[in-house]
Amino acid sequence: MENKNSNYTTIYQEENCIGRGSFGCAMIVNHRKENKKYIAKKIILEGLQPKEQEACMMEVHFLKNLDHPNIVKFKESFFNTNLLVIVMEYCEVGDLGYHIKRKVNKPGEIFTEFEIFNWFVQICLALEYVHARRIIHRDIKT
C-alpha cells in the first residue's frame, strides 16, 4: 500500500531514532490504532539525483512483494515530493547486529555453534528467496 497524500504522522507516533544514514533515518514508531511498534525508514528525497530517487522507489516495489519468514515484512509506504517513508515490521528481539554487540560487551561469552549455524541458515534461505525473484541484495548487514 502506498499513501501518496496521507501524512504518516497521523497514523504513527514517532518514538525515537535508532539509526541514521546518508539519506535519512530509521525511527521506532507506534501505530496509533493498532498500538503496535514498527520501524519507519525516512528517506529525504530532496537533493537526491533522479537515479537515487528511482532506486528508493524500486526498494518499495521490491519490499512490497517479499514474503518470507526470514525477511522483515513491509507494512506500507508514504510518499510526497520531499520524503519517502517505508514502514516495516519491528524486530522486538533485535537484529543480528544487536545480538553481536550485546555478546561483545559480555567478556568470556561466545555464541554457540548451533546459534551461528542457525543464523547462517536463515540468512541463506532469505538470500535464496530473494535471488529466486531475480533481486540482488547489495547491502547485507548484521
Short mmCIF file of N, CA, C and O in Angstrom, two decimals:
data_model
loop_
_atom_site.label_atom_id
_atom_site.label_comp_id
_atom_site.label_asym_id
_atom_site.label_seq_id
_atom_site.Cartn_x
_atom_site.Cartn_y
_atom_site.Cartn_z
N MET A 1 0.85 -1.17 0.00
CA MET A 1 0.00 0.00 0.00
C MET A 1 0.90 1.23 0.00
O MET A 1 1.84 1.32 0.75
N GLU A 2 0.56 2.19 -0.83
CA GLU A 2 1.32 3.44 -0.86
C GLU A 2 0.34 4.58 -0.66
O GLU A 2 -0.64 4.71 -1.36
N ASN A 3 0.59 5.40 0.34
CA ASN A 3 -0.25 6.53 0.67
C ASN A 3 0.42 7.79 0.15
O ASN A 3 1.30 8.33 0.81
N LYS A 4 0.01 8.25 -1.02
CA LYS A 4 0.68 9.41 -1.64
C LYS A 4 0.35 10.72 -0.95
O LYS A 4 1.19 11.58 -0.85
N ASN A 5 -0.85 10.88 -0.48
CA ASN A 5 -1.25 12.18 0.07
C ASN A 5 -1.42 12.16 1.60
O ASN A 5 -1.67 13.18 2.18
N SER A 6 -1.30 11.00 2.19
CA SER A 6 -1.51 10.89 3.62
C SER A 6 -0.23 11.21 4.39
O SER A 6 0.86 10.89 3.97
N ASN A 7 -0.39 11.86 5.52
CA ASN A 7 0.74 12.16 6.39
C ASN A 7 0.89 11.00 7.37
O ASN A 7 -0.02 10.73 8.16
N TYR A 8 2.03 10.35 7.33
CA TYR A 8 2.18 9.15 8.16
C TYR A 8 2.11 9.47 9.65
O TYR A 8 1.76 8.61 10.46
N THR A 9 2.37 10.72 10.05
CA THR A 9 2.33 11.06 11.47
C THR A 9 0.91 11.09 12.02
O THR A 9 0.73 11.11 13.23
N THR A 10 -0.10 11.07 11.17
CA THR A 10 -1.47 10.94 11.66
C THR A 10 -1.78 9.48 12.03
O THR A 10 -2.67 9.22 12.82
N ILE A 11 -1.01 8.56 11.46
CA ILE A 11 -1.21 7.13 11.71
C ILE A 11 -0.21 6.60 12.73
O ILE A 11 -0.52 5.74 13.54
N TYR A 12 1.01 7.15 12.69
CA TYR A 12 2.10 6.66 13.54
C TYR A 12 2.62 7.76 14.45
O TYR A 12 2.74 8.91 14.05
N GLN A 13 2.96 7.38 15.67
CA GLN A 13 3.61 8.27 16.63
C GLN A 13 5.09 7.92 16.64
O GLN A 13 5.46 6.77 16.93
N GLU A 14 5.95 8.87 16.30
CA GLU A 14 7.39 8.63 16.31
C GLU A 14 7.87 8.53 17.75
O GLU A 14 7.52 9.35 18.59
N GLU A 15 8.71 7.53 18.04
CA GLU A 15 9.25 7.36 19.38
C GLU A 15 10.71 7.77 19.45
O GLU A 15 11.04 8.67 20.20
N ASN A 16 11.59 7.11 18.70
CA ASN A 16 12.99 7.52 18.70
C ASN A 16 13.72 7.00 17.47
O ASN A 16 13.32 6.03 16.87
N CYS A 17 14.79 7.69 17.15
CA CYS A 17 15.63 7.34 16.00
C CYS A 17 16.59 6.23 16.44
O CYS A 17 17.25 6.35 17.46
N ILE A 18 16.64 5.15 15.66
CA ILE A 18 17.55 4.05 16.02
C ILE A 18 18.73 3.94 15.06
O ILE A 18 19.62 3.13 15.27
N GLY A 19 18.73 4.76 14.01
CA GLY A 19 19.84 4.73 13.08
C GLY A 19 19.76 5.86 12.07
O GLY A 19 18.67 6.30 11.72
N ARG A 20 20.92 6.31 11.65
CA ARG A 20 21.00 7.37 10.64
C ARG A 20 21.88 6.91 9.50
O ARG A 20 22.85 6.21 9.72
N GLY A 21 21.53 7.38 8.31
CA GLY A 21 22.33 7.09 7.13
C GLY A 21 22.46 8.34 6.29
O GLY A 21 22.00 9.42 6.69
N SER A 22 23.06 8.20 5.13
CA SER A 22 23.28 9.38 4.28
C SER A 22 21.98 9.93 3.71
O SER A 22 21.92 11.10 3.35
N PHE A 23 20.92 9.12 3.63
CA PHE A 23 19.67 9.58 3.03
C PHE A 23 18.58 9.90 4.05
O PHE A 23 17.56 10.47 3.70
N GLY A 24 18.75 9.51 5.31
CA GLY A 24 17.68 9.75 6.28
C GLY A 24 17.93 8.99 7.56
O GLY A 24 19.07 8.81 7.99
N CYS A 25 16.83 8.52 8.18
CA CYS A 25 16.95 7.82 9.45
C CYS A 25 15.90 6.74 9.58
O CYS A 25 14.93 6.70 8.84
N ALA A 26 16.11 5.86 10.55
CA ALA A 26 15.15 4.81 10.89
C ALA A 26 14.60 5.11 12.27
O ALA A 26 15.35 5.34 13.21
N MET A 27 13.27 5.15 12.35
CA MET A 27 12.59 5.52 13.59
C MET A 27 11.75 4.35 14.10
O MET A 27 11.12 3.66 13.31
N ILE A 28 11.72 4.18 15.43
CA ILE A 28 10.71 3.31 16.01
C ILE A 28 9.44 4.15 16.09
O ILE A 28 9.47 5.28 16.57
N VAL A 29 8.35 3.61 15.56
CA VAL A 29 7.08 4.31 15.58
C VAL A 29 6.01 3.40 16.17
O VAL A 29 6.15 2.18 16.15
N ASN A 30 4.97 4.00 16.69
CA ASN A 30 3.85 3.25 17.24
C ASN A 30 2.61 3.54 16.40
O ASN A 30 2.26 4.71 16.20
N HIS A 31 1.97 2.49 15.88
CA HIS A 31 0.73 2.66 15.12
C HIS A 31 -0.36 3.05 16.11
O HIS A 31 -0.63 2.33 17.07
N ARG A 32 -0.97 4.20 15.88
CA ARG A 32 -1.91 4.76 16.86
C ARG A 32 -3.13 3.87 17.10
O ARG A 32 -3.55 3.70 18.25
N LYS A 33 -3.69 3.26 16.07
CA LYS A 33 -4.89 2.43 16.24
C LYS A 33 -4.54 1.01 16.69
O LYS A 33 -5.23 0.44 17.52
N GLU A 34 -3.49 0.44 16.12
CA GLU A 34 -3.10 -0.93 16.45
C GLU A 34 -2.35 -1.01 17.77
O GLU A 34 -2.23 -2.09 18.35
N ASN A 35 -1.79 0.12 18.23
CA ASN A 35 -0.91 0.16 19.40
C ASN A 35 0.21 -0.88 19.27
O ASN A 35 0.45 -1.68 20.17
N LYS A 36 0.85 -0.86 18.10
CA LYS A 36 1.90 -1.81 17.77
C LYS A 36 3.10 -1.05 17.22
O LYS A 36 2.94 -0.08 16.50
N LYS A 37 4.30 -1.51 17.58
CA LYS A 37 5.53 -0.85 17.12
C LYS A 37 5.93 -1.32 15.72
O LYS A 37 5.77 -2.49 15.39
N TYR A 38 6.47 -0.38 14.95
CA TYR A 38 7.03 -0.64 13.62
C TYR A 38 8.30 0.17 13.48
O TYR A 38 8.61 1.01 14.32
N ILE A 39 9.01 -0.05 12.40
CA ILE A 39 10.17 0.77 12.04
C ILE A 39 9.78 1.59 10.82
O ILE A 39 9.25 1.04 9.85
N ALA A 40 10.03 2.88 10.87
CA ALA A 40 9.77 3.77 9.74
C ALA A 40 11.11 4.24 9.21
O ALA A 40 11.87 4.91 9.92
N LYS A 41 11.41 3.86 7.99
CA LYS A 41 12.65 4.30 7.33
C LYS A 41 12.29 5.57 6.57
O LYS A 41 11.53 5.53 5.60
N LYS A 42 12.81 6.71 7.03
CA LYS A 42 12.50 8.01 6.43
C LYS A 42 13.64 8.40 5.50
O LYS A 42 14.77 8.55 5.94
N ILE A 43 13.31 8.56 4.23
CA ILE A 43 14.32 8.90 3.22
C ILE A 43 14.00 10.28 2.67
O ILE A 43 12.93 10.50 2.11
N ILE A 44 14.94 11.19 2.83
CA ILE A 44 14.77 12.55 2.32
C ILE A 44 15.13 12.53 0.84
O ILE A 44 16.26 12.22 0.46
N LEU A 45 14.14 12.83 -0.01
CA LEU A 45 14.33 12.76 -1.46
C LEU A 45 14.93 14.03 -2.04
O LEU A 45 15.60 13.99 -3.08
N GLU A 46 14.69 15.13 -1.37
CA GLU A 46 15.21 16.41 -1.86
C GLU A 46 16.74 16.37 -1.91
O GLU A 46 17.40 15.97 -0.97
N GLY A 47 17.28 16.73 -3.05
CA GLY A 47 18.72 16.74 -3.22
C GLY A 47 19.29 15.45 -3.78
O GLY A 47 20.47 15.39 -4.12
N LEU A 48 18.47 14.39 -3.86
CA LEU A 48 18.94 13.14 -4.45
C LEU A 48 18.91 13.25 -5.97
O LEU A 48 18.03 13.90 -6.54
N GLN A 49 19.83 12.58 -6.60
CA GLN A 49 19.84 12.50 -8.05
C GLN A 49 18.63 11.67 -8.51
O GLN A 49 18.14 10.82 -7.75
N PRO A 50 18.14 11.90 -9.72
CA PRO A 50 16.99 11.12 -10.21
C PRO A 50 17.19 9.60 -10.10
O PRO A 50 16.26 8.89 -9.72
N LYS A 51 18.39 9.10 -10.38
CA LYS A 51 18.65 7.65 -10.27
C LYS A 51 18.53 7.18 -8.82
O LYS A 51 18.07 6.08 -8.56
N GLU A 52 18.98 8.01 -7.88
CA GLU A 52 18.88 7.66 -6.46
C GLU A 52 17.42 7.63 -6.02
O GLU A 52 17.00 6.75 -5.27
N GLN A 53 16.64 8.60 -6.49
CA GLN A 53 15.20 8.62 -6.17
C GLN A 53 14.51 7.40 -6.76
O GLN A 53 13.68 6.77 -6.10
N GLU A 54 14.87 7.05 -7.98
CA GLU A 54 14.29 5.87 -8.63
C GLU A 54 14.64 4.61 -7.85
O GLU A 54 13.80 3.72 -7.67
N ALA A 55 15.87 4.52 -7.35
CA ALA A 55 16.30 3.36 -6.56
C ALA A 55 15.47 3.24 -5.28
O ALA A 55 15.11 2.13 -4.87
N CYS A 56 15.14 4.37 -4.67
CA CYS A 56 14.30 4.36 -3.45
C CYS A 56 12.91 3.82 -3.77
O CYS A 56 12.35 3.01 -3.02
N MET A 57 12.35 4.24 -4.88
CA MET A 57 11.00 3.79 -5.27
C MET A 57 11.03 2.30 -5.64
O MET A 57 10.08 1.57 -5.34
N MET A 58 12.13 1.85 -6.24
CA MET A 58 12.27 0.42 -6.58
C MET A 58 12.35 -0.41 -5.30
O MET A 58 11.81 -1.51 -5.24
N GLU A 59 13.00 0.13 -4.28
CA GLU A 59 13.09 -0.58 -3.00
C GLU A 59 11.69 -0.84 -2.45
O GLU A 59 11.39 -1.94 -2.00
N VAL A 60 10.82 0.16 -2.51
CA VAL A 60 9.44 -0.01 -2.05
C VAL A 60 8.76 -1.11 -2.85
O VAL A 60 8.11 -2.00 -2.29
N HIS A 61 8.91 -1.06 -4.16
CA HIS A 61 8.28 -2.05 -5.04
C HIS A 61 8.73 -3.46 -4.66
O HIS A 61 7.91 -4.38 -4.55
N PHE A 62 10.04 -3.66 -4.46
CA PHE A 62 10.55 -4.98 -4.12
C PHE A 62 10.09 -5.43 -2.74
O PHE A 62 9.67 -6.57 -2.55
N LEU A 63 10.16 -4.53 -1.77
CA LEU A 63 9.78 -4.88 -0.40
C LEU A 63 8.31 -5.30 -0.31
O LEU A 63 7.97 -6.21 0.44
N LYS A 64 7.45 -4.63 -1.05
CA LYS A 64 6.01 -4.96 -1.04
C LYS A 64 5.77 -6.41 -1.42
O LYS A 64 4.81 -7.03 -0.95
N ASN A 65 6.60 -6.93 -2.31
CA ASN A 65 6.36 -8.25 -2.88
C ASN A 65 7.13 -9.37 -2.20
O ASN A 65 7.04 -10.51 -2.65
N LEU A 66 7.88 -9.07 -1.16
CA LEU A 66 8.63 -10.11 -0.46
C LEU A 66 7.81 -10.66 0.70
O LEU A 66 7.26 -9.91 1.50
N ASP A 67 7.74 -11.98 0.76
CA ASP A 67 7.01 -12.64 1.85
C ASP A 67 7.79 -13.90 2.24
O ASP A 67 7.64 -14.95 1.62
N HIS A 68 8.63 -13.76 3.26
CA HIS A 68 9.47 -14.87 3.70
C HIS A 68 9.68 -14.72 5.21
O HIS A 68 9.85 -13.60 5.70
N PRO A 69 9.69 -15.82 5.95
CA PRO A 69 9.83 -15.72 7.41
C PRO A 69 11.15 -15.12 7.88
O PRO A 69 11.23 -14.64 9.01
N ASN A 70 12.17 -15.10 7.03
CA ASN A 70 13.47 -14.56 7.44
C ASN A 70 13.74 -13.19 6.84
O ASN A 70 14.89 -12.72 6.84
N ILE A 71 12.71 -12.55 6.32
CA ILE A 71 12.84 -11.20 5.77
C ILE A 71 11.84 -10.30 6.48
O ILE A 71 10.66 -10.64 6.60
N VAL A 72 12.32 -9.16 6.96
CA VAL A 72 11.46 -8.21 7.66
C VAL A 72 10.33 -7.79 6.72
O VAL A 72 10.55 -7.47 5.56
N LYS A 73 9.10 -7.81 7.24
CA LYS A 73 7.92 -7.56 6.41
C LYS A 73 7.63 -6.07 6.21
O LYS A 73 7.74 -5.28 7.12
N PHE A 74 7.24 -5.76 4.99
CA PHE A 74 6.80 -4.43 4.59
C PHE A 74 5.39 -4.22 5.12
O PHE A 74 4.55 -5.11 5.03
N LYS A 75 5.11 -3.05 5.67
CA LYS A 75 3.75 -2.70 6.13
C LYS A 75 3.08 -1.76 5.14
O LYS A 75 2.02 -2.05 4.61
N GLU A 76 3.69 -0.60 4.91
CA GLU A 76 3.14 0.38 3.97
C GLU A 76 4.18 1.47 3.72
O GLU A 76 5.21 1.50 4.37
N SER A 77 3.87 2.33 2.77
CA SER A 77 4.78 3.44 2.49
C SER A 77 3.99 4.72 2.30
O SER A 77 2.79 4.69 1.99
N PHE A 78 4.68 5.83 2.51
CA PHE A 78 4.11 7.16 2.36
C PHE A 78 5.07 7.95 1.49
O PHE A 78 6.29 7.86 1.66
N PHE A 79 4.53 8.74 0.59
CA PHE A 79 5.38 9.46 -0.36
C PHE A 79 4.84 10.86 -0.57
O PHE A 79 3.64 11.06 -0.73
N ASN A 80 5.75 11.85 -0.54
CA ASN A 80 5.43 13.18 -1.04
C ASN A 80 6.67 13.67 -1.78
O ASN A 80 7.64 12.94 -1.91
N THR A 81 6.66 14.88 -2.23
CA THR A 81 7.76 15.35 -3.09
C THR A 81 9.11 15.34 -2.40
O THR A 81 10.14 15.20 -3.05
N ASN A 82 9.16 15.49 -1.09
CA ASN A 82 10.44 15.59 -0.38
C ASN A 82 10.78 14.39 0.50
O ASN A 82 11.91 14.29 0.97
N LEU A 83 9.82 13.51 0.76
CA LEU A 83 10.04 12.47 1.75
C LEU A 83 9.38 11.16 1.34
O LEU A 83 8.23 11.14 0.91
N LEU A 84 10.11 10.08 1.52
CA LEU A 84 9.58 8.72 1.36
C LEU A 84 9.71 8.05 2.71
O LEU A 84 10.79 8.08 3.32
N VAL A 85 8.62 7.47 3.20
CA VAL A 85 8.64 6.74 4.47
C VAL A 85 8.23 5.31 4.18
O VAL A 85 7.16 5.07 3.62
N ILE A 86 9.09 4.38 4.55
CA ILE A 86 8.81 2.95 4.38
C ILE A 86 8.62 2.36 5.77
O ILE A 86 9.53 2.41 6.60
N VAL A 87 7.43 1.83 6.03
CA VAL A 87 7.11 1.26 7.34
C VAL A 87 7.26 -0.27 7.25
O VAL A 87 6.67 -0.90 6.37
N MET A 88 8.07 -0.80 8.16
CA MET A 88 8.38 -2.23 8.20
C MET A 88 8.07 -2.79 9.58
O MET A 88 7.97 -2.04 10.54
N GLU A 89 7.96 -4.12 9.65
CA GLU A 89 7.73 -4.73 10.96
C GLU A 89 8.92 -4.44 11.88
O GLU A 89 10.04 -4.19 11.42
N TYR A 90 8.66 -4.45 13.15
CA TYR A 90 9.67 -4.18 14.17
C TYR A 90 10.14 -5.50 14.74
O TYR A 90 9.34 -6.34 15.16
N CYS A 91 11.44 -5.73 14.77
CA CYS A 91 12.02 -6.95 15.32
C CYS A 91 12.25 -6.73 16.82
O CYS A 91 13.26 -6.13 17.21
N GLU A 92 11.33 -7.19 17.62
CA GLU A 92 11.34 -6.91 19.05
C GLU A 92 12.56 -7.45 19.78
O GLU A 92 13.01 -6.87 20.76
N VAL A 93 13.11 -8.57 19.31
CA VAL A 93 14.28 -9.14 20.00
C VAL A 93 15.58 -8.65 19.38
O VAL A 93 16.65 -9.12 19.74
N GLY A 94 15.50 -7.71 18.46
CA GLY A 94 16.69 -7.12 17.87
C GLY A 94 17.16 -7.87 16.63
O GLY A 94 16.74 -8.99 16.36
N ASP A 95 18.07 -7.22 15.91
CA ASP A 95 18.65 -7.86 14.72
C ASP A 95 19.96 -8.53 15.10
O ASP A 95 20.39 -8.50 16.27
N LEU A 96 20.61 -9.13 14.14
CA LEU A 96 21.86 -9.84 14.40
C LEU A 96 22.92 -8.90 14.95
O LEU A 96 23.65 -9.26 15.89
N GLY A 97 23.00 -7.69 14.41
CA GLY A 97 23.96 -6.71 14.90
C GLY A 97 23.79 -6.42 16.39
O GLY A 97 24.76 -6.32 17.15
N TYR A 98 22.54 -6.31 16.82
CA TYR A 98 22.22 -6.07 18.23
C TYR A 98 22.76 -7.20 19.10
O TYR A 98 23.39 -6.96 20.14
N HIS A 99 22.52 -8.45 18.66
CA HIS A 99 22.96 -9.59 19.46
C HIS A 99 24.48 -9.72 19.49
O HIS A 99 25.05 -10.10 20.52
N ILE A 100 25.13 -9.38 18.40
CA ILE A 100 26.60 -9.41 18.37
C ILE A 100 27.16 -8.37 19.33
O ILE A 100 28.06 -8.66 20.13
N LYS A 101 26.63 -7.14 19.29
CA LYS A 101 27.10 -6.08 20.19
C LYS A 101 26.89 -6.47 21.65
O LYS A 101 27.74 -6.20 22.51
N ARG A 102 25.74 -7.06 21.95
CA ARG A 102 25.48 -7.49 23.33
C ARG A 102 26.50 -8.51 23.80
O ARG A 102 26.98 -8.46 24.93
N LYS A 103 26.81 -9.45 22.93
CA LYS A 103 27.76 -10.51 23.30
C LYS A 103 29.17 -9.96 23.47
O LYS A 103 29.89 -10.37 24.38
N VAL A 104 29.57 -9.01 22.62
CA VAL A 104 30.90 -8.39 22.73
C VAL A 104 31.05 -7.70 24.09
O VAL A 104 32.13 -7.69 24.67
N ASN A 105 29.97 -7.14 24.59
CA ASN A 105 30.01 -6.42 25.87
C ASN A 105 29.94 -7.35 27.08
O ASN A 105 29.89 -6.88 28.21
N LYS A 106 29.92 -8.66 26.84
CA LYS A 106 29.93 -9.64 27.93
C LYS A 106 31.18 -10.50 27.80
O LYS A 106 31.16 -11.55 27.16
N PRO A 107 32.29 -10.03 28.38
CA PRO A 107 33.57 -10.76 28.24
C PRO A 107 33.43 -12.23 28.64
O PRO A 107 32.79 -12.57 29.62
N GLY A 108 34.04 -13.08 27.82
CA GLY A 108 34.03 -14.51 28.11
C GLY A 108 32.86 -15.26 27.51
O GLY A 108 32.87 -16.49 27.45
N GLU A 109 31.82 -14.55 27.09
CA GLU A 109 30.67 -15.22 26.48
C GLU A 109 30.87 -15.32 24.99
O GLU A 109 31.35 -14.38 24.35
N ILE A 110 30.49 -16.45 24.44
CA ILE A 110 30.57 -16.64 22.99
C ILE A 110 29.27 -17.26 22.50
O ILE A 110 28.51 -17.83 23.27
N PHE A 111 29.03 -17.13 21.20
CA PHE A 111 27.87 -17.78 20.60
C PHE A 111 28.16 -19.27 20.47
O PHE A 111 29.29 -19.67 20.21
N THR A 112 27.11 -20.06 20.60
CA THR A 112 27.28 -21.49 20.38
C THR A 112 27.35 -21.76 18.88
O THR A 112 26.89 -20.95 18.07
N GLU A 113 27.92 -22.89 18.55
CA GLU A 113 27.98 -23.29 17.14
C GLU A 113 26.57 -23.41 16.57
O GLU A 113 26.32 -23.03 15.43
N PHE A 114 25.64 -23.90 17.38
CA PHE A 114 24.25 -24.03 16.94
C PHE A 114 23.65 -22.67 16.60
O PHE A 114 22.98 -22.52 15.57
N GLU A 115 23.87 -21.66 17.45
CA GLU A 115 23.34 -20.31 17.18
C GLU A 115 23.88 -19.76 15.87
O GLU A 115 23.13 -19.23 15.04
N ILE A 116 25.19 -19.88 15.69
CA ILE A 116 25.81 -19.37 14.48
C ILE A 116 25.28 -20.09 13.24
O ILE A 116 24.93 -19.46 12.24
N PHE A 117 25.21 -21.40 13.31
CA PHE A 117 24.72 -22.18 12.16
C PHE A 117 23.26 -21.85 11.87
O PHE A 117 22.86 -21.71 10.70
N ASN A 118 22.46 -21.69 12.91
CA ASN A 118 21.04 -21.35 12.74
C ASN A 118 20.89 -20.01 12.03
O ASN A 118 20.10 -19.88 11.08
N TRP A 119 21.63 -19.00 12.45
CA TRP A 119 21.57 -17.68 11.79
C TRP A 119 22.06 -17.76 10.35
O TRP A 119 21.48 -17.17 9.45
N PHE A 120 23.15 -18.52 10.14
CA PHE A 120 23.69 -18.68 8.79
C PHE A 120 22.64 -19.30 7.86
O PHE A 120 22.44 -18.82 6.74
N VAL A 121 21.96 -20.32 8.31
CA VAL A 121 20.92 -20.98 7.50
C VAL A 121 19.78 -20.00 7.20
O VAL A 121 19.30 -19.93 6.06
N GLN A 122 19.35 -19.23 8.19
CA GLN A 122 18.28 -18.25 7.97
C GLN A 122 18.68 -17.22 6.92
O GLN A 122 17.87 -16.86 6.05
N ILE A 123 19.92 -16.74 7.00
CA ILE A 123 20.41 -15.77 6.02
C ILE A 123 20.43 -16.39 4.63
O ILE A 123 20.00 -15.77 3.65
N CYS A 124 20.93 -17.61 4.54
CA CYS A 124 20.99 -18.29 3.24
C CYS A 124 19.60 -18.51 2.65
O CYS A 124 19.39 -18.32 1.44
N LEU A 125 18.65 -18.91 3.47
CA LEU A 125 17.28 -19.11 2.99
C LEU A 125 16.66 -17.81 2.49
O LEU A 125 15.99 -17.79 1.45
N ALA A 126 16.90 -16.73 3.21
CA ALA A 126 16.38 -15.43 2.79
C ALA A 126 17.01 -15.00 1.47
O ALA A 126 16.32 -14.52 0.56
N LEU A 127 18.33 -15.16 1.34
CA LEU A 127 19.02 -14.80 0.10
C LEU A 127 18.56 -15.67 -1.06
O LEU A 127 18.38 -15.17 -2.18
N GLU A 128 18.36 -16.95 -0.80
CA GLU A 128 17.87 -17.83 -1.87
C GLU A 128 16.50 -17.36 -2.35
O GLU A 128 16.24 -17.31 -3.56
N TYR A 129 15.63 -16.99 -1.43
CA TYR A 129 14.30 -16.49 -1.77
C TYR A 129 14.39 -15.22 -2.63
O TYR A 129 13.74 -15.10 -3.66
N VAL A 130 15.22 -14.28 -2.20
CA VAL A 130 15.38 -13.02 -2.93
C VAL A 130 15.99 -13.27 -4.31
O VAL A 130 15.51 -12.74 -5.32
N HIS A 131 17.04 -14.08 -4.37
CA HIS A 131 17.69 -14.35 -5.65
C HIS A 131 16.78 -15.09 -6.62
O HIS A 131 16.85 -14.86 -7.83
N ALA A 132 15.91 -15.94 -6.10
CA ALA A 132 14.95 -16.66 -6.97
C ALA A 132 13.99 -15.68 -7.64
O ALA A 132 13.42 -15.98 -8.69
N ARG A 133 13.84 -14.49 -7.06
CA ARG A 133 12.98 -13.45 -7.64
C ARG A 133 13.80 -12.46 -8.46
O ARG A 133 13.33 -11.38 -8.78
N ARG A 134 15.03 -12.83 -8.74
CA ARG A 134 15.95 -12.04 -9.58
C ARG A 134 16.25 -10.67 -8.96
O ARG A 134 16.35 -9.67 -9.66
N ILE A 135 16.37 -10.67 -7.62
CA ILE A 135 16.73 -9.46 -6.89
C ILE A 135 18.10 -9.72 -6.26
O ILE A 135 18.30 -10.75 -5.61
N ILE A 136 19.01 -8.79 -6.45
CA ILE A 136 20.32 -8.90 -5.82
C ILE A 136 20.36 -7.90 -4.68
O ILE A 136 20.11 -6.72 -4.86
N HIS A 137 20.66 -8.40 -3.48
CA HIS A 137 20.77 -7.53 -2.32
C HIS A 137 22.23 -7.11 -2.22
O HIS A 137 23.11 -7.93 -2.00
N ARG A 138 22.49 -5.80 -2.36
CA ARG A 138 23.86 -5.31 -2.39
C ARG A 138 24.28 -4.67 -1.09
O ARG A 138 25.35 -4.08 -1.01
N ASP A 139 23.49 -4.79 -0.05
CA ASP A 139 23.80 -4.07 1.18
C ASP A 139 23.44 -4.90 2.40
O ASP A 139 22.70 -4.47 3.26
N ILE A 140 23.97 -6.12 2.46
CA ILE A 140 23.65 -7.02 3.58
C ILE A 140 24.45 -6.58 4.79
O ILE A 140 25.66 -6.39 4.73
N LYS A 141 23.74 -6.40 5.89
CA LYS A 141 24.36 -6.00 7.16
C LYS A 141 23.89 -6.96 8.25
O LYS A 141 22.93 -7.69 8.07
N THR A 142 24.57 -6.89 9.39
CA THR A 142 24.14 -7.71 10.51
C THR A 142 22.78 -7.25 10.99
O THR A 142 22.04 -7.97 11.57
#
